[in-house]
Amino acid sequence: MPSPMTNILLTGSSRGIGAATFAALKTAGATIIGQATTGSPNAIAADFADPAAPRALWNAALDRLDGRIDVLVNNAGVFDANPIDRDDAAWVAEWERTMRINLTASAELSRLAVLHWQERGSGGRIVNIASRAAYRGDSPEHWHYAASKAGMVAMTKSIARGYAAEGILAFAVCPGFTMTGMAEQYLARREDDKLLADIPLGRVAQPEEVAAIARFLAFDAPPSMTGAVLDVNGASYVR
């Protein structure tokens, strides 16, 4: 049976993990408002590089969902290379852009969600799609990406510890390489045999596998799991 937590805001819903998660939640009977850089019938256009976008998205989603959001899934993110030999201004600009899109926007939406649930006295769930890089680190071109995802994990744990007594639960998912458009360019620059040698399972994850975890956390994970971080990386990094 579907959980009563059926009104969901999902960021980054247009492709990859987000599109697979949208489908999984829809199949489970949820009413979902998605977010994408460009709008569509199922998504509100919001560019998280704009500091005004998270609040505007939240307000628009509330309007479409009759004033109630039960679950927030923070999935939107960027994975752009930032070599250390770029000029100072460009390197810092890319660092700050990645932090804003991957972490700060998620934090702003999470804050709005917590305040919404406190006002309603209803409880709610936050599911943050982080990354294996939060624990293992990433390539020399992706310090900023790894740091943004580590921040997301720390934020998840802080929310879980701070608001569990109010029925506000928070979880994180840490995928490794996943066959999505965001990772394809990076994967293309590496030799497949070397990449797969680092994954005991012998293949990268599929978006549907990550979506299955997100669906479980949104609907079925028991409250005592709040604060949990679930790995989906084919045993390429175990904690």
Short mmCIF file of C-alpha atoms in Angstrom, two decimals:
data_model
loop_
_atom_site.label_atom_id
_atom_site.label_comp_id
_atom_site.label_asym_id
_atom_site.label_seq_id
_atom_site.Cartn_x
_atom_site.Cartn_y
_atom_site.Cartn_z
CA MET A 1 0.00 0.00 0.00
CA PRO A 2 1.29 3.48 -0.76
CA SER A 3 2.34 5.63 2.18
CA PRO A 4 0.17 8.66 3.01
CA MET A 5 3.29 10.71 2.15
CA THR A 6 2.20 11.10 -1.44
CA ASN A 7 2.85 14.73 -2.45
CA ILE A 8 6.47 14.86 -3.60
CA LEU A 9 8.81 17.53 -4.90
CA LEU A 10 11.66 16.00 -6.91
CA THR A 11 14.51 18.11 -8.25
CA GLY A 12 16.51 17.17 -11.32
CA SER A 13 13.63 15.09 -12.63
CA SER A 14 14.21 15.30 -16.36
CA ARG A 15 16.89 12.66 -16.92
CA GLY A 16 19.08 9.97 -15.41
CA ILE A 17 18.46 9.15 -11.77
CA GLY A 18 15.81 11.86 -11.54
CA ALA A 19 13.74 10.54 -14.43
CA ALA A 20 14.00 6.98 -13.10
CA THR A 21 12.98 8.18 -9.63
CA PHE A 22 10.04 10.10 -11.07
CA ALA A 23 8.82 6.91 -12.77
CA ALA A 24 9.32 4.79 -9.65
CA LEU A 25 7.44 7.21 -7.42
CA LYS A 26 4.67 7.65 -9.99
CA THR A 27 4.20 3.89 -10.20
CA ALA A 28 3.85 3.83 -6.41
CA GLY A 29 0.93 6.25 -6.61
CA ALA A 30 2.61 9.53 -5.69
CA THR A 31 1.67 12.96 -6.97
CA ILE A 32 4.99 14.44 -8.10
CA ILE A 33 6.14 17.88 -9.07
CA GLY A 34 9.49 17.77 -10.82
CA GLN A 35 12.11 20.43 -11.43
CA ALA A 36 14.28 20.89 -14.46
CA THR A 37 16.32 23.70 -15.97
CA THR A 38 13.60 23.96 -18.63
CA GLY A 39 9.96 23.37 -17.87
CA SER A 40 7.70 20.56 -19.06
CA PRO A 41 4.17 19.35 -18.21
CA ASN A 42 5.62 17.41 -15.25
CA ALA A 43 8.34 19.84 -14.20
CA ILE A 44 8.71 23.44 -13.11
CA ALA A 45 11.57 25.34 -14.73
CA ALA A 46 14.14 26.42 -12.14
CA ASP A 47 17.84 27.08 -12.62
CA PHE A 48 19.57 26.60 -9.28
CA ALA A 49 22.48 28.77 -10.36
CA ASP A 50 20.01 31.60 -9.63
CA PRO A 51 19.81 32.19 -5.86
CA ALA A 52 16.10 33.04 -6.19
CA ALA A 53 15.22 29.70 -7.80
CA PRO A 54 14.78 27.42 -4.76
CA ARG A 55 12.18 29.64 -3.06
CA ALA A 56 10.37 30.23 -6.36
CA LEU A 57 10.30 26.48 -7.03
CA TRP A 58 9.03 25.69 -3.55
CA ASN A 59 6.21 28.22 -3.79
CA ALA A 60 5.18 27.04 -7.25
CA ALA A 61 5.23 23.39 -6.16
CA LEU A 62 3.10 24.18 -3.11
CA ASP A 63 0.55 25.87 -5.36
CA ARG A 64 0.36 22.82 -7.63
CA LEU A 65 0.11 20.44 -4.68
CA ASP A 66 -2.70 22.29 -2.90
CA GLY A 67 -0.44 23.62 -0.18
CA ARG A 68 1.07 20.33 1.00
CA ILE A 69 4.42 18.70 0.27
CA ASP A 70 5.13 15.45 2.11
CA VAL A 71 8.48 14.39 0.64
CA LEU A 72 11.38 16.36 -0.81
CA VAL A 73 13.88 14.52 -3.03
CA ASN A 74 17.00 16.60 -3.71
CA ASN A 75 18.52 15.10 -6.83
CA ALA A 76 19.53 18.06 -9.03
CA GLY A 77 23.26 18.45 -9.53
CA VAL A 78 26.11 19.24 -11.88
CA PHE A 79 29.39 17.41 -12.48
CA ASP A 80 31.57 19.79 -14.46
CA ALA A 81 35.36 19.53 -14.49
CA ASN A 82 37.35 22.27 -12.76
CA PRO A 83 41.11 21.75 -13.34
CA ILE A 84 43.35 23.42 -10.79
CA ASP A 85 45.40 25.12 -13.51
CA ARG A 86 42.52 27.34 -14.60
CA ASP A 87 42.89 31.01 -13.82
CA ASP A 88 41.86 31.96 -10.28
CA ALA A 89 38.57 33.64 -11.13
CA ALA A 90 37.34 30.79 -13.33
CA TRP A 91 38.30 28.13 -10.79
CA VAL A 92 36.54 29.91 -7.94
CA ALA A 93 33.49 30.66 -10.09
CA GLU A 94 33.06 26.98 -11.00
CA TRP A 95 33.54 25.94 -7.36
CA GLU A 96 30.86 28.38 -6.22
CA ARG A 97 28.47 27.43 -9.02
CA THR A 98 28.73 23.74 -8.16
CA MET A 99 28.23 24.42 -4.46
CA ARG A 100 25.18 26.56 -5.14
CA ILE A 101 23.51 24.04 -7.44
CA ASN A 102 24.48 20.82 -5.65
CA LEU A 103 24.42 21.88 -2.00
CA THR A 104 23.05 25.35 -1.27
CA ALA A 105 19.86 24.90 -3.31
CA SER A 106 19.27 21.55 -1.58
CA ALA A 107 19.82 23.21 1.79
CA GLU A 108 17.37 26.00 0.99
CA LEU A 109 14.70 23.54 -0.10
CA SER A 110 15.33 21.37 2.95
CA ARG A 111 14.95 24.39 5.22
CA LEU A 112 11.65 25.31 3.57
CA ALA A 113 10.48 21.72 3.91
CA VAL A 114 11.34 21.56 7.62
CA LEU A 115 9.57 24.86 8.28
CA HIS A 116 6.54 23.65 6.28
CA TRP A 117 6.27 20.45 8.28
CA GLN A 118 6.75 22.24 11.57
CA GLU A 119 3.96 24.64 10.70
CA ARG A 120 1.66 21.79 9.71
CA GLY A 121 2.74 19.50 12.56
CA SER A 122 2.70 16.74 9.98
CA GLY A 123 6.22 15.35 9.72
CA GLY A 124 7.83 14.66 6.37
CA ARG A 125 10.76 13.05 4.59
CA ILE A 126 13.84 14.36 2.83
CA VAL A 127 15.79 12.09 0.47
CA ASN A 128 19.13 13.51 -0.67
CA ILE A 129 20.91 11.99 -3.66
CA ALA A 130 24.57 12.44 -2.76
CA SER A 131 27.50 10.43 -4.13
CA ARG A 132 30.19 7.91 -3.31
CA ALA A 133 32.52 10.89 -3.73
CA ALA A 134 31.27 12.23 -0.39
CA TYR A 135 33.34 9.52 1.31
CA ARG A 136 35.91 8.41 -1.25
CA GLY A 137 36.65 11.74 -2.90
CA ASP A 138 36.80 12.22 -6.64
CA SER A 139 39.23 13.07 -9.44
CA PRO A 140 41.67 16.02 -9.33
CA GLU A 141 39.19 17.93 -11.53
CA HIS A 142 36.28 17.40 -9.17
CA TRP A 143 37.25 18.58 -5.68
CA HIS A 144 34.21 20.83 -5.72
CA TYR A 145 31.82 18.03 -6.64
CA ALA A 146 33.08 15.74 -3.87
CA ALA A 147 32.91 18.57 -1.33
CA SER A 148 29.35 19.43 -2.34
CA LYS A 149 28.22 15.84 -1.87
CA ALA A 150 30.03 15.49 1.45
CA GLY A 151 28.18 18.59 2.56
CA MET A 152 24.90 17.00 1.51
CA VAL A 153 25.61 13.93 3.63
CA ALA A 154 26.50 16.07 6.67
CA MET A 155 23.36 18.12 6.15
CA THR A 156 21.26 14.95 6.00
CA LYS A 157 22.63 13.73 9.31
CA SER A 158 22.14 17.12 10.94
CA ILE A 159 18.50 17.29 9.84
CA ALA A 160 17.89 13.73 11.03
CA ARG A 161 19.36 14.45 14.46
CA GLY A 162 17.69 17.81 14.82
CA TYR A 163 14.10 17.04 13.88
CA ALA A 164 13.42 13.32 14.36
CA ALA A 165 11.26 14.02 17.41
CA GLU A 166 8.94 16.04 15.16
CA GLY A 167 8.53 13.21 12.67
CA ILE A 168 10.85 14.87 10.16
CA LEU A 169 13.11 12.21 8.68
CA ALA A 170 16.15 12.55 6.42
CA PHE A 171 18.06 10.00 4.38
CA ALA A 172 20.85 10.08 1.80
CA VAL A 173 21.77 7.84 -1.11
CA CYS A 174 25.38 7.64 -2.31
CA PRO A 175 25.61 6.18 -5.81
CA GLY A 176 28.88 5.36 -7.46
CA PHE A 177 29.18 5.61 -11.23
CA THR A 178 25.67 5.46 -12.67
CA MET A 179 24.80 5.22 -16.35
CA THR A 180 23.42 8.73 -16.75
CA GLY A 181 24.04 11.58 -19.15
CA MET A 182 25.88 13.54 -16.46
CA ALA A 183 28.52 10.82 -16.11
CA GLU A 184 28.86 9.83 -19.77
CA GLN A 185 31.44 12.49 -20.70
CA TYR A 186 33.60 11.61 -17.70
CA LEU A 187 33.29 7.89 -18.37
CA ALA A 188 34.24 8.39 -22.01
CA ARG A 189 37.61 9.81 -20.96
CA ARG A 190 38.48 6.71 -18.97
CA GLU A 191 39.28 3.22 -20.21
CA ASP A 192 36.35 0.88 -19.54
CA ASP A 193 38.53 -1.98 -18.31
CA LYS A 194 40.22 0.22 -15.69
CA LEU A 195 36.92 1.67 -14.57
CA LEU A 196 35.25 -1.72 -14.22
CA ALA A 197 38.28 -3.19 -12.44
CA ASP A 198 37.49 -0.78 -9.63
CA ILE A 199 33.91 -2.08 -9.31
CA PRO A 200 33.71 -5.61 -7.88
CA LEU A 201 30.17 -6.02 -9.26
CA GLY A 202 31.67 -5.64 -12.74
CA ARG A 203 29.36 -2.89 -14.02
CA VAL A 204 28.20 0.61 -13.22
CA ALA A 205 24.84 1.14 -11.54
CA GLN A 206 21.66 1.73 -13.50
CA PRO A 207 19.44 4.73 -12.70
CA GLU A 208 16.58 2.39 -11.85
CA GLU A 209 18.65 0.83 -9.08
CA VAL A 210 19.21 4.19 -7.42
CA ALA A 211 15.54 5.07 -7.98
CA ALA A 212 14.46 1.90 -6.16
CA ILE A 213 16.39 3.05 -3.09
CA ALA A 214 14.93 6.56 -3.29
CA ARG A 215 11.42 5.12 -3.56
CA PHE A 216 11.99 2.93 -0.49
CA LEU A 217 13.24 5.88 1.54
CA ALA A 218 10.37 8.12 0.43
CA PHE A 219 7.66 5.62 1.28
CA ASP A 220 8.72 2.61 3.30
CA ALA A 221 11.91 3.13 5.30
CA PRO A 222 11.09 2.80 9.01
CA PRO A 223 11.50 5.97 11.06
CA SER A 224 14.39 4.46 13.00
CA MET A 225 16.40 4.58 9.76
CA THR A 226 16.48 8.37 9.78
CA GLY A 227 20.00 9.65 9.23
CA ALA A 228 20.97 6.57 7.23
CA VAL A 229 23.21 6.84 4.17
CA LEU A 230 22.74 4.02 1.65
CA ASP A 231 25.50 3.11 -0.80
CA VAL A 232 24.76 2.03 -4.39
CA ASN A 233 28.22 1.54 -5.88
CA GLY A 234 28.80 -2.14 -6.67
CA ALA A 235 31.16 -2.43 -3.67
CA SER A 236 33.62 0.03 -5.25
CA TYR A 237 33.69 1.78 -1.90
CA VAL A 238 32.59 0.14 1.33
CA ARG A 239 32.42 1.80 4.73
#
